[in-house]
Amino acid sequence: MDGNLLQRPDRCRECGGSCIKSIAFLQGIPEDSQSQILLRSNRKTLHRGDYLFREDEAVDALYVISCGQVKLNAYDSDGREKIIGIFSDGDAIWEGIFSPDSRYPYAGVCLADTTVCQLNRADVENAVSNPQIALRVISMLSDKLHDANERNMILSVNEPAARISAFLMYCERRSADPIIKLRLDDIAGSVGLRPETVSRYLRRMINDGLIEKVGQSGIRIVDFGRMNLLVNF
C-alpha cells in the first residue's frame, strides 16, 4: 500500500456497520457474522493519487467507499491509460473476491481524498456460505455483467460525440449527484479517446446547450432529450 495511507486504529466499528449495509448480498446476515466481519475489518483514509491496491496484487479484501472516489485503471502497451470503472460513495469493490488465488488485473487509484472500509476476504466468504446470501451474490454478479455490457456498448460507438454523450448519461444514472465530477483525463480514459478530442467535443456540447460546466471539473447534463438523440444504440 502507498506510504501516505493513514490507517485508522479503531477498526470498522466506527461506521456502525454501515459498510455492511452498503453491500446488498450481506444485508440480513446474522449478528454474530456481522460482528466477526467488523471485528477484523479496517477503516482507512487515503489521499488523492494514493493506491488502494496495485495491479497484480492478490485480492484479499472487499472495499466499501465511505466517501471519496476510486478509479480502476490499467495501461496498454503504448502507455495509454484505460479506465475500467469509477466508484464513489457507497460503492463496493469486490471483483475477484470469490475466485481462488485471484489477482487484480488493474490498479485502484484515489481520485480524491477517500475513506474506505476494508473487509477481510475470508470473513466475507464465510458469510456467503448461507444459500440465501449466495443467491444474492449471483444476482449482483448478473447486475455487474449487465453494467459491463453497457460499458462495452458505449466503447463500441464510433462517433465521438455519441460515445461521450452515452458515457456522461451512464455516469449520471449511476450517481445520486446530478453533477458528474470527473477530470478530463478520466473521461478520456473511460471512453478510449484522446483528452484533446474529449475537450473539443465537450466545448461543442456546452456551446450547443447540452451540458454545462459546474466549478472546475464538474459537468451537469442540461438536455437529456437531445443527448439521447446523439447516442445511436
CSV table of N, CA, C and O in Angstrom, one decimal, residues 4-125:
chain,number,residue,atom,x,y,z
A,4,ASN,N,1.6,7.0,2.0
A,4,ASN,CA,0.8,8.1,2.5
A,4,ASN,C,-0.5,7.7,3.1
A,4,ASN,O,-1.3,8.5,3.7
A,5,LEU,N,-0.8,6.4,3.0
A,5,LEU,CA,-2.1,5.9,3.5
A,5,LEU,C,-2.1,6.0,5.1
A,5,LEU,O,-1.2,5.6,5.7
A,6,LEU,N,-3.2,6.5,5.6
A,6,LEU,CA,-3.3,6.6,7.0
A,6,LEU,C,-4.3,5.6,7.6
A,6,LEU,O,-5.4,5.5,7.2
A,7,GLN,N,-3.8,4.7,8.4
A,7,GLN,CA,-4.6,3.6,9.0
A,7,GLN,C,-5.3,4.1,10.2
A,7,GLN,O,-4.7,4.6,11.1
A,8,ARG,N,-6.6,3.9,10.2
A,8,ARG,CA,-7.4,4.3,11.4
A,8,ARG,C,-7.3,3.2,12.4
A,8,ARG,O,-7.4,2.0,12.1
A,9,PRO,N,-7.0,3.5,13.7
A,9,PRO,CA,-6.7,2.4,14.7
A,9,PRO,C,-8.0,1.8,15.3
A,9,PRO,O,-7.9,0.8,15.9
A,10,ASP,N,-9.2,2.4,15.0
A,10,ASP,CA,-10.4,2.0,15.7
A,10,ASP,C,-11.2,1.0,14.9
A,10,ASP,O,-12.4,0.8,15.2
A,11,ARG,N,-10.7,0.4,13.9
A,11,ARG,CA,-11.4,-0.6,13.1
A,11,ARG,C,-12.6,-0.1,12.5
A,11,ARG,O,-12.9,1.1,12.5
A,12,CYS,N,-13.4,-1.0,11.9
A,12,CYS,CA,-14.5,-0.6,11.1
A,12,CYS,C,-15.8,-0.4,11.9
A,12,CYS,O,-16.8,0.0,11.4
A,13,ARG,N,-15.7,-0.6,13.2
A,13,ARG,CA,-16.9,-0.4,14.1
A,13,ARG,C,-17.3,1.1,14.1
A,13,ARG,O,-18.5,1.4,14.4
A,14,GLU,N,-16.4,2.0,13.8
A,14,GLU,CA,-16.7,3.4,13.8
A,14,GLU,C,-17.9,3.8,12.9
A,14,GLU,O,-18.6,4.6,13.2
A,15,CYS,N,-18.0,3.0,11.8
A,15,CYS,CA,-19.1,3.4,10.8
A,15,CYS,C,-20.4,2.7,11.3
A,15,CYS,O,-21.4,2.9,10.6
A,16,GLY,N,-20.4,2.0,12.4
A,16,GLY,CA,-21.6,1.4,12.9
A,16,GLY,C,-22.2,0.3,12.0
A,16,GLY,O,-23.4,0.0,12.0
A,17,GLY,N,-21.3,-0.3,11.2
A,17,GLY,CA,-21.8,-1.4,10.3
A,17,GLY,C,-22.4,-0.9,9.0
A,17,GLY,O,-23.0,-1.7,8.3
A,18,SER,N,-22.3,0.4,8.8
A,18,SER,CA,-22.9,0.9,7.5
A,18,SER,C,-22.3,0.4,6.3
A,18,SER,O,-22.9,0.3,5.2
A,19,CYS,N,-21.0,0.0,6.4
A,19,CYS,CA,-20.3,-0.6,5.3
A,19,CYS,C,-20.9,-1.9,4.9
A,19,CYS,O,-21.1,-2.2,3.7
A,20,ILE,N,-21.4,-2.7,5.9
A,20,ILE,CA,-22.0,-4.0,5.5
A,20,ILE,C,-23.4,-3.7,4.9
A,20,ILE,O,-23.8,-4.4,4.0
A,21,LYS,N,-24.1,-2.7,5.4
A,21,LYS,CA,-25.4,-2.3,4.9
A,21,LYS,C,-25.3,-1.8,3.4
A,21,LYS,O,-26.3,-1.8,2.7
A,22,SER,N,-24.1,-1.4,3.0
A,22,SER,CA,-23.9,-0.9,1.7
A,22,SER,C,-23.8,-2.0,0.7
A,22,SER,O,-23.8,-1.8,-0.6
A,23,ILE,N,-23.6,-3.3,1.2
A,23,ILE,CA,-23.4,-4.4,0.3
A,23,ILE,C,-24.6,-5.3,0.3
A,23,ILE,O,-25.0,-5.9,1.3
A,24,ALA,N,-25.3,-5.3,-0.8
A,24,ALA,CA,-26.7,-5.9,-0.9
A,24,ALA,C,-26.6,-7.4,-0.4
A,24,ALA,O,-27.5,-7.8,0.3
A,25,PHE,N,-25.6,-8.1,-0.8
A,25,PHE,CA,-25.6,-9.5,-0.5
A,25,PHE,C,-25.3,-9.8,0.9
A,25,PHE,O,-25.5,-11.0,1.4
A,26,LEU,N,-24.8,-8.8,1.7
A,26,LEU,CA,-24.5,-9.0,3.1
A,26,LEU,C,-25.7,-8.6,4.0
A,26,LEU,O,-25.6,-8.8,5.2
A,27,GLN,N,-26.7,-7.9,3.5
A,27,GLN,CA,-27.8,-7.5,4.3
A,27,GLN,C,-28.6,-8.6,4.8
A,27,GLN,O,-28.9,-9.6,4.1
A,28,GLY,N,-28.9,-8.6,6.1
A,28,GLY,CA,-29.6,-9.6,6.7
A,28,GLY,C,-28.8,-10.8,7.3
A,28,GLY,O,-29.4,-11.8,7.7
A,29,ILE,N,-27.5,-10.7,7.2
A,29,ILE,CA,-26.7,-11.8,7.8
A,29,ILE,C,-26.8,-11.8,9.3
A,29,ILE,O,-27.1,-10.7,9.9
A,30,PRO,N,-26.6,-12.9,10.0
A,30,PRO,CA,-26.8,-13.0,11.4
A,30,PRO,C,-25.8,-12.0,12.1
A,30,PRO,O,-24.7,-11.7,11.6
A,31,GLU,N,-26.2,-11.5,13.3
A,31,GLU,CA,-25.5,-10.5,14.0
A,31,GLU,C,-24.1,-11.0,14.4
A,31,GLU,O,-23.1,-10.2,14.4
A,32,ASP,N,-23.9,-12.3,14.7
A,32,ASP,CA,-22.6,-12.8,15.1
A,32,ASP,C,-21.7,-12.8,13.8
A,32,ASP,O,-20.5,-12.5,14.0
A,33,SER,N,-22.2,-13.1,12.7
A,33,SER,CA,-21.4,-13.0,11.4
A,33,SER,C,-21.0,-11.5,11.2
A,33,SER,O,-19.9,-11.2,10.8
A,34,GLN,N,-21.9,-10.6,11.4
A,34,GLN,CA,-21.7,-9.2,11.1
A,34,GLN,C,-20.6,-8.7,12.1
A,34,GLN,O,-19.7,-8.0,11.7
A,35,SER,N,-20.7,-9.1,13.4
A,35,SER,CA,-19.7,-8.7,14.4
A,35,SER,C,-18.3,-9.2,14.0
A,35,SER,O,-17.3,-8.5,14.2
A,36,GLN,N,-18.3,-10.5,13.5
A,36,GLN,CA,-17.0,-11.1,13.1
A,36,GLN,C,-16.3,-10.3,12.0
A,36,GLN,O,-15.1,-10.1,12.0
A,37,ILE,N,-17.2,-9.9,11.0
A,37,ILE,CA,-16.6,-9.2,9.9
A,37,ILE,C,-16.1,-7.8,10.4
A,37,ILE,O,-15.0,-7.4,10.0
A,38,LEU,N,-16.9,-7.1,11.2
A,38,LEU,CA,-16.5,-5.8,11.7
A,38,LEU,C,-15.2,-5.9,12.6
A,38,LEU,O,-14.4,-5.0,12.6
A,39,LEU,N,-15.1,-6.9,13.4
A,39,LEU,CA,-14.0,-7.1,14.3
A,39,LEU,C,-12.7,-7.1,13.6
A,39,LEU,O,-11.7,-6.6,14.1
A,40,ARG,N,-12.7,-7.8,12.4
A,40,ARG,CA,-11.4,-7.9,11.7
A,40,ARG,C,-11.2,-7.0,10.5
A,40,ARG,O,-10.4,-7.2,9.7
A,41,SER,N,-12.1,-6.0,10.4
A,41,SER,CA,-12.0,-5.1,9.3
A,41,SER,C,-11.2,-3.9,9.7
A,41,SER,O,-10.9,-3.6,10.8
A,42,ASN,N,-10.9,-3.1,8.7
A,42,ASN,CA,-10.1,-1.8,8.9
A,42,ASN,C,-10.8,-0.7,8.2
A,42,ASN,O,-11.5,-0.9,7.1
A,43,ARG,N,-10.7,0.5,8.8
A,43,ARG,CA,-11.2,1.7,8.1
A,43,ARG,C,-9.9,2.6,7.8
A,43,ARG,O,-9.1,2.8,8.7
A,44,LYS,N,-9.8,2.9,6.5
A,44,LYS,CA,-8.6,3.6,6.1
A,44,LYS,C,-8.9,4.9,5.3
A,44,LYS,O,-10.0,5.0,4.7
A,45,THR,N,-8.0,5.9,5.5
A,45,THR,CA,-8.2,7.1,4.7
A,45,THR,C,-6.9,7.3,3.8
A,45,THR,O,-5.8,7.1,4.3
A,46,LEU,N,-7.2,7.6,2.6
A,46,LEU,CA,-6.1,7.7,1.6
A,46,LEU,C,-6.3,9.1,1.0
A,46,LEU,O,-7.3,9.7,1.0
A,47,HIS,N,-5.1,9.6,0.4
A,47,HIS,CA,-5.1,10.9,-0.2
A,47,HIS,C,-5.3,10.7,-1.7
A,47,HIS,O,-5.1,9.6,-2.3
A,48,ARG,N,-5.7,11.8,-2.4
A,48,ARG,CA,-5.8,11.8,-3.9
A,48,ARG,C,-4.4,11.3,-4.5
A,48,ARG,O,-3.4,11.7,-4.1
A,49,GLY,N,-4.5,10.3,-5.4
A,49,GLY,CA,-3.3,9.8,-6.0
A,49,GLY,C,-2.8,8.5,-5.3
A,49,GLY,O,-1.9,7.8,-5.9
A,50,ASP,N,-3.2,8.2,-4.1
A,50,ASP,CA,-2.8,7.0,-3.4
A,50,ASP,C,-3.4,5.8,-4.1
A,50,ASP,O,-4.5,5.9,-4.7
A,51,TYR,N,-2.8,4.7,-3.9
A,51,TYR,CA,-3.3,3.4,-4.4
A,51,TYR,C,-4.0,2.7,-3.3
A,51,TYR,O,-3.5,2.5,-2.2
A,52,LEU,N,-5.3,2.3,-3.6
A,52,LEU,CA,-6.0,1.4,-2.8
A,52,LEU,C,-5.4,0.0,-2.9
A,52,LEU,O,-5.3,-0.8,-1.9
A,53,PHE,N,-5.1,-0.4,-4.1
A,53,PHE,CA,-4.4,-1.6,-4.4
A,53,PHE,C,-3.7,-1.4,-5.8
A,53,PHE,O,-4.1,-0.6,-6.5
A,54,ARG,N,-2.7,-2.3,-6.0
A,54,ARG,CA,-2.0,-2.2,-7.3
A,54,ARG,C,-2.3,-3.4,-8.2
A,54,ARG,O,-2.7,-4.4,-7.7
A,55,GLU,N,-2.0,-3.2,-9.5
A,55,GLU,CA,-2.2,-4.3,-10.4
A,55,GLU,C,-1.3,-5.5,-10.0
A,55,GLU,O,-0.2,-5.3,-9.6
A,56,ASP,N,-1.9,-6.7,-10.1
A,56,ASP,CA,-1.3,-8.0,-9.8
A,56,ASP,C,-1.2,-8.3,-8.3
A,56,ASP,O,-0.6,-9.3,-8.0
A,57,GLU,N,-1.7,-7.4,-7.5
A,57,GLU,CA,-1.8,-7.7,-6.1
A,57,GLU,C,-2.9,-8.8,-5.8
A,57,GLU,O,-3.9,-8.8,-6.6
A,58,ALA,N,-2.7,-9.6,-4.8
A,58,ALA,CA,-3.7,-10.6,-4.5
A,58,ALA,C,-5.0,-10.0,-4.0
A,58,ALA,O,-4.9,-9.0,-3.3
A,59,VAL,N,-6.1,-10.5,-4.4
A,59,VAL,CA,-7.4,-10.0,-3.9
A,59,VAL,C,-7.6,-10.6,-2.6
A,59,VAL,O,-7.9,-11.8,-2.5
A,60,ASP,N,-7.5,-9.8,-1.5
A,60,ASP,CA,-7.6,-10.3,-0.2
A,60,ASP,C,-8.6,-9.6,0.7
A,60,ASP,O,-8.8,-9.8,1.9
A,61,ALA,N,-9.4,-8.7,0.0
A,61,ALA,CA,-10.4,-7.9,0.8
A,61,ALA,C,-11.5,-7.4,-0.1
A,61,ALA,O,-11.4,-7.3,-1.4
A,62,LEU,N,-12.6,-7.0,0.5
A,62,LEU,CA,-13.7,-6.2,-0.2
A,62,LEU,C,-13.6,-4.8,0.4
A,62,LEU,O,-13.5,-4.6,1.6
A,63,TYR,N,-13.7,-3.8,-0.5
A,63,TYR,CA,-13.6,-2.4,-0.1
A,63,TYR,C,-15.0,-1.7,-0.3
A,63,TYR,O,-15.6,-1.8,-1.4
A,64,VAL,N,-15.4,-1.0,0.7
A,64,VAL,CA,-16.6,-0.2,0.6
A,64,VAL,C,-16.1,1.3,0.8
A,64,VAL,O,-15.5,1.6,1.7
A,65,ILE,N,-16.5,2.1,-0.2
A,65,ILE,CA,-16.1,3.5,-0.2
A,65,ILE,C,-17.1,4.3,0.7
A,65,ILE,O,-18.3,4.4,0.3
A,66,SER,N,-16.6,4.8,1.8
A,66,SER,CA,-17.5,5.6,2.7
A,66,SER,C,-17.7,7.0,2.1
A,66,SER,O,-18.7,7.6,2.1
A,67,CYS,N,-16.5,7.6,1.6
A,67,CYS,CA,-16.6,8.9,0.9
A,67,CYS,C,-15.4,9.0,0.1
A,67,CYS,O,-14.3,8.5,0.4
A,68,GLY,N,-15.5,9.7,-1.1
A,68,GLY,CA,-14.4,9.8,-2.0
A,68,GLY,C,-14.7,9.2,-3.3
A,68,GLY,O,-15.8,8.9,-3.7
A,69,GLN,N,-13.6,8.9,-4.1
A,69,GLN,CA,-13.8,8.4,-5.4
A,69,GLN,C,-12.5,7.6,-5.8
A,69,GLN,O,-11.4,8.0,-5.5
A,70,VAL,N,-12.7,6.4,-6.4
A,70,VAL,CA,-11.6,5.5,-6.8
A,70,VAL,C,-11.8,5.1,-8.2
A,70,VAL,O,-12.9,4.7,-8.6
A,71,LYS,N,-10.8,5.1,-9.0
A,71,LYS,CA,-10.9,4.6,-10.4
A,71,LYS,C,-10.1,3.3,-10.5
A,71,LYS,O,-9.0,3.1,-9.8
A,72,LEU,N,-10.6,2.4,-11.3
A,72,LEU,CA,-9.8,1.2,-11.6
A,72,LEU,C,-9.2,1.4,-13.0
A,72,LEU,O,-9.9,1.6,-14.0
A,73,ASN,N,-7.9,1.3,-13.1
A,73,ASN,CA,-7.2,1.6,-14.3
A,73,ASN,C,-6.1,0.6,-14.6
A,73,ASN,O,-5.6,0.0,-13.8
A,74,ALA,N,-5.7,0.6,-15.9
A,74,ALA,CA,-4.6,-0.2,-16.4
A,74,ALA,C,-4.0,0.6,-17.6
A,74,ALA,O,-4.7,1.5,-18.1
A,75,TYR,N,-2.9,0.2,-18.0
A,75,TYR,CA,-2.2,0.9,-19.2
A,75,TYR,C,-1.9,-0.2,-20.3
A,75,TYR,O,-1.5,-1.3,-20.0
A,76,ASP,N,-2.1,0.3,-21.5
A,76,ASP,CA,-1.9,-0.6,-22.6
A,76,ASP,C,-0.4,-0.6,-23.0
A,76,ASP,O,0.4,0.1,-22.3
A,77,SER,N,0.0,-1.3,-24.0
A,77,SER,CA,1.4,-1.4,-24.4
A,77,SER,C,2.0,-0.1,-24.8
A,77,SER,O,3.3,0.1,-24.8
A,78,ASP,N,1.2,0.9,-25.2
A,78,ASP,CA,1.6,2.2,-25.6
A,78,ASP,C,1.6,3.2,-24.5
A,78,ASP,O,1.9,4.4,-24.7
A,79,GLY,N,1.3,2.7,-23.3
A,79,GLY,CA,1.3,3.6,-22.1
A,79,GLY,C,0.1,4.4,-22.0
A,79,GLY,O,0.0,5.3,-21.1
A,80,ARG,N,-1.0,4.1,-22.7
A,80,ARG,CA,-2.2,4.9,-22.6
A,80,ARG,C,-3.1,4.3,-21.5
A,80,ARG,O,-3.2,3.1,-21.4
A,81,GLU,N,-3.7,5.2,-20.7
A,81,GLU,CA,-4.5,4.7,-19.6
A,81,GLU,C,-5.9,4.3,-20.1
A,81,GLU,O,-6.5,4.9,-20.9
A,82,LYS,N,-6.3,3.1,-19.5
A,82,LYS,CA,-7.7,2.7,-19.8
A,82,LYS,C,-8.4,2.5,-18.4
A,82,LYS,O,-7.9,1.9,-17.5
A,83,ILE,N,-9.5,3.2,-18.3
A,83,ILE,CA,-10.2,3.2,-17.0
A,83,ILE,C,-11.4,2.2,-17.1
A,83,ILE,O,-12.2,2.3,-18.0
A,84,ILE,N,-11.3,1.2,-16.2
A,84,ILE,CA,-12.3,0.2,-16.2
A,84,ILE,C,-13.6,0.6,-15.5
A,84,ILE,O,-14.7,0.1,-15.8
A,85,GLY,N,-13.4,1.4,-14.5
A,85,GLY,CA,-14.6,1.8,-13.7
A,85,GLY,C,-14.2,2.9,-12.7
A,85,GLY,O,-13.1,3.0,-12.4
A,86,ILE,N,-15.2,3.6,-12.3
A,86,ILE,CA,-15.0,4.7,-11.3
A,86,ILE,C,-16.1,4.5,-10.2
A,86,ILE,O,-17.3,4.4,-10.5
A,87,PHE,N,-15.6,4.4,-9.0
A,87,PHE,CA,-16.5,4.1,-7.8
A,87,PHE,C,-16.5,5.3,-6.8
A,87,PHE,O,-15.5,5.9,-6.6
A,88,SER,N,-17.7,5.5,-6.2
A,88,SER,CA,-17.8,6.7,-5.3
A,88,SER,C,-18.6,6.2,-4.1
A,88,SER,O,-18.7,5.0,-3.8
A,89,ASP,N,-19.1,7.2,-3.3
A,89,ASP,CA,-19.7,7.0,-2.0
A,89,ASP,C,-20.7,5.8,-2.0
A,89,ASP,O,-21.6,5.8,-2.9
A,90,GLY,N,-20.5,4.9,-1.1
A,90,GLY,CA,-21.4,3.8,-1.0
A,90,GLY,C,-21.2,2.6,-1.9
A,90,GLY,O,-21.8,1.5,-1.8
A,91,ASP,N,-20.3,2.8,-2.9
A,91,ASP,CA,-20.0,1.7,-3.8
A,91,ASP,C,-19.0,0.7,-3.2
A,91,ASP,O,-18.2,1.0,-2.3
A,92,ALA,N,-19.1,-0.6,-3.6
A,92,ALA,CA,-18.2,-1.6,-3.1
A,92,ALA,C,-17.4,-2.2,-4.3
A,92,ALA,O,-17.9,-2.4,-5.4
A,93,ILE,N,-16.1,-2.5,-4.0
A,93,ILE,CA,-15.2,-3.1,-5.0
A,93,ILE,C,-14.9,-4.5,-4.5
A,93,ILE,O,-14.2,-4.7,-3.5
A,94,TRP,N,-15.5,-5.5,-5.2
A,94,TRP,CA,-15.3,-6.9,-4.7
A,94,TRP,C,-15.1,-7.8,-5.8
A,94,TRP,O,-15.2,-9.0,-5.7
A,95,GLU,N,-14.7,-7.3,-7.0
A,95,GLU,CA,-14.4,-8.2,-8.1
A,95,GLU,C,-13.3,-9.2,-7.8
A,95,GLU,O,-12.2,-8.8,-7.2
A,96,GLY,N,-13.5,-10.4,-8.1
A,96,GLY,CA,-12.5,-11.5,-7.9
A,96,GLY,C,-12.4,-12.0,-6.5
A,96,GLY,O,-11.6,-13.0,-6.2
A,97,ILE,N,-13.2,-11.5,-5.6
A,97,ILE,CA,-13.1,-11.9,-4.2
A,97,ILE,C,-13.5,-13.4,-4.0
A,97,ILE,O,-13.1,-14.1,-3.1
A,98,PHE,N,-14.4,-13.9,-4.9
A,98,PHE,CA,-14.8,-15.3,-4.8
A,98,PHE,C,-14.1,-16.3,-5.7
A,98,PHE,O,-14.4,-17.4,-5.8
A,99,SER,N,-13.0,-15.8,-6.4
A,99,SER,CA,-12.2,-16.6,-7.2
A,99,SER,C,-10.9,-17.0,-6.5
A,99,SER,O,-10.2,-16.1,-6.1
A,100,PRO,N,-10.6,-18.3,-6.4
A,100,PRO,CA,-9.4,-18.7,-5.7
A,100,PRO,C,-8.2,-18.1,-6.4
A,100,PRO,O,-8.0,-18.1,-7.6
A,101,ASP,N,-7.2,-17.7,-5.5
A,101,ASP,CA,-5.9,-17.1,-5.9
A,101,ASP,C,-6.0,-16.0,-7.0
A,101,ASP,O,-5.1,-15.8,-7.8
A,102,SER,N,-7.1,-15.2,-6.9
A,102,SER,CA,-7.3,-14.2,-7.9
A,102,SER,C,-6.4,-13.0,-7.6
A,102,SER,O,-6.1,-12.7,-6.4
A,103,ARG,N,-6.0,-12.3,-8.6
A,103,ARG,CA,-5.2,-11.1,-8.5
A,103,ARG,C,-5.8,-9.9,-9.3
A,103,ARG,O,-6.5,-10.2,-10.3
A,104,TYR,N,-5.6,-8.7,-8.9
A,104,TYR,CA,-6.2,-7.6,-9.6
A,104,TYR,C,-5.6,-7.4,-11.0
A,104,TYR,O,-4.4,-7.3,-11.1
A,105,PRO,N,-6.4,-7.3,-12.0
A,105,PRO,CA,-5.9,-7.1,-13.4
A,105,PRO,C,-5.7,-5.6,-13.6
A,105,PRO,O,-5.4,-5.2,-14.8
A,106,TYR,N,-6.0,-4.8,-12.6
A,106,TYR,CA,-5.9,-3.3,-12.7
A,106,TYR,C,-5.5,-2.8,-11.4
A,106,TYR,O,-5.5,-3.5,-10.4
A,107,ALA,N,-5.3,-1.5,-11.3
A,107,ALA,CA,-5.0,-0.8,-10.0
A,107,ALA,C,-6.2,0.0,-9.6
A,107,ALA,O,-7.1,0.4,-10.4
A,108,GLY,N,-6.3,0.3,-8.3
A,108,GLY,CA,-7.3,1.1,-7.7
A,108,GLY,C,-6.7,2.4,-7.2
A,108,GLY,O,-5.9,2.4,-6.3
A,109,VAL,N,-7.0,3.5,-7.9
A,109,VAL,CA,-6.3,4.8,-7.6
A,109,VAL,C,-7.3,5.8,-7.1
A,109,VAL,O,-8.4,5.9,-7.7
A,110,CYS,N,-7.0,6.5,-6.0
A,110,CYS,CA,-8.0,7.5,-5.5
A,110,CYS,C,-8.0,8.8,-6.3
A,110,CYS,O,-6.9,9.4,-6.6
A,111,LEU,N,-9.2,9.2,-6.7
A,111,LEU,CA,-9.3,10.5,-7.5
A,111,LEU,C,-9.5,11.7,-6.5
A,111,LEU,O,-9.5,12.8,-7.0
A,112,ALA,N,-9.7,11.4,-5.3
A,112,ALA,CA,-9.9,12.4,-4.2
A,112,ALA,C,-9.5,11.8,-2.9
A,112,ALA,O,-9.3,10.6,-2.8
A,113,ASP,N,-9.4,12.6,-1.8
A,113,ASP,CA,-9.2,12.0,-0.5
A,113,ASP,C,-10.4,11.1,-0.3
A,113,ASP,O,-11.6,11.4,-0.4
A,114,THR,N,-10.1,9.8,0.1
A,114,THR,CA,-11.1,8.8,0.2
A,114,THR,C,-11.0,8.0,1.5
A,114,THR,O,-9.9,7.6,1.9
A,115,THR,N,-12.1,7.7,2.1
A,115,THR,CA,-12.2,6.8,3.2
A,115,THR,C,-12.9,5.5,2.8
A,115,THR,O,-13.9,5.5,2.2
A,116,VAL,N,-12.3,4.4,3.1
A,116,VAL,CA,-12.8,3.1,2.8
A,116,VAL,C,-12.9,2.2,4.0
A,116,VAL,O,-12.1,2.3,4.9
A,117,CYS,N,-13.8,1.2,4.0
A,117,CYS,CA,-13.8,0.1,4.9
A,117,CYS,C,-13.3,-1.1,4.2
A,117,CYS,O,-13.8,-1.4,3.1
A,118,GLN,N,-12.3,-1.8,4.8
A,118,GLN,CA,-11.7,-2.9,4.2
A,118,GLN,C,-12.2,-4.2,4.9
A,118,GLN,O,-11.8,-4.4,6.1
A,119,LEU,N,-13.0,-5.0,4.3
A,119,LEU,CA,-13.5,-6.2,4.9
A,119,LEU,C,-12.7,-7.4,4.5
A,119,LEU,O,-12.4,-7.6,3.3
A,120,ASN,N,-12.3,-8.2,5.5
A,120,ASN,CA,-11.4,-9.4,5.2
A,120,ASN,C,-12.1,-10.4,4.3
A,120,ASN,O,-13.3,-10.8,4.5
A,121,ARG,N,-11.4,-10.8,3.3
A,121,ARG,CA,-11.9,-11.8,2.3
A,121,ARG,C,-12.5,-13.1,2.9
A,121,ARG,O,-13.6,-13.5,2.6
A,122,ALA,N,-11.7,-13.7,3.9
A,122,ALA,CA,-12.1,-14.9,4.5
A,122,ALA,C,-13.5,-14.8,5.2
A,122,ALA,O,-14.3,-15.7,5.2
A,123,ASP,N,-13.6,-13.6,5.9
A,123,ASP,CA,-14.9,-13.4,6.6
A,123,ASP,C,-16.1,-13.2,5.7
A,123,ASP,O,-17.2,-13.7,6.0
A,124,VAL,N,-15.8,-12.6,4.6
A,124,VAL,CA,-16.9,-12.4,3.6
A,124,VAL,C,-17.3,-13.7,3.0
A,124,VAL,O,-18.5,-14.1,2.8
A,125,GLU,N,-16.3,-14.6,2.7
A,125,GLU,CA,-16.5,-15.9,2.1
A,125,GLU,C,-17.3,-16.7,3.1
A,125,GLU,O,-18.3,-17.5,2.7
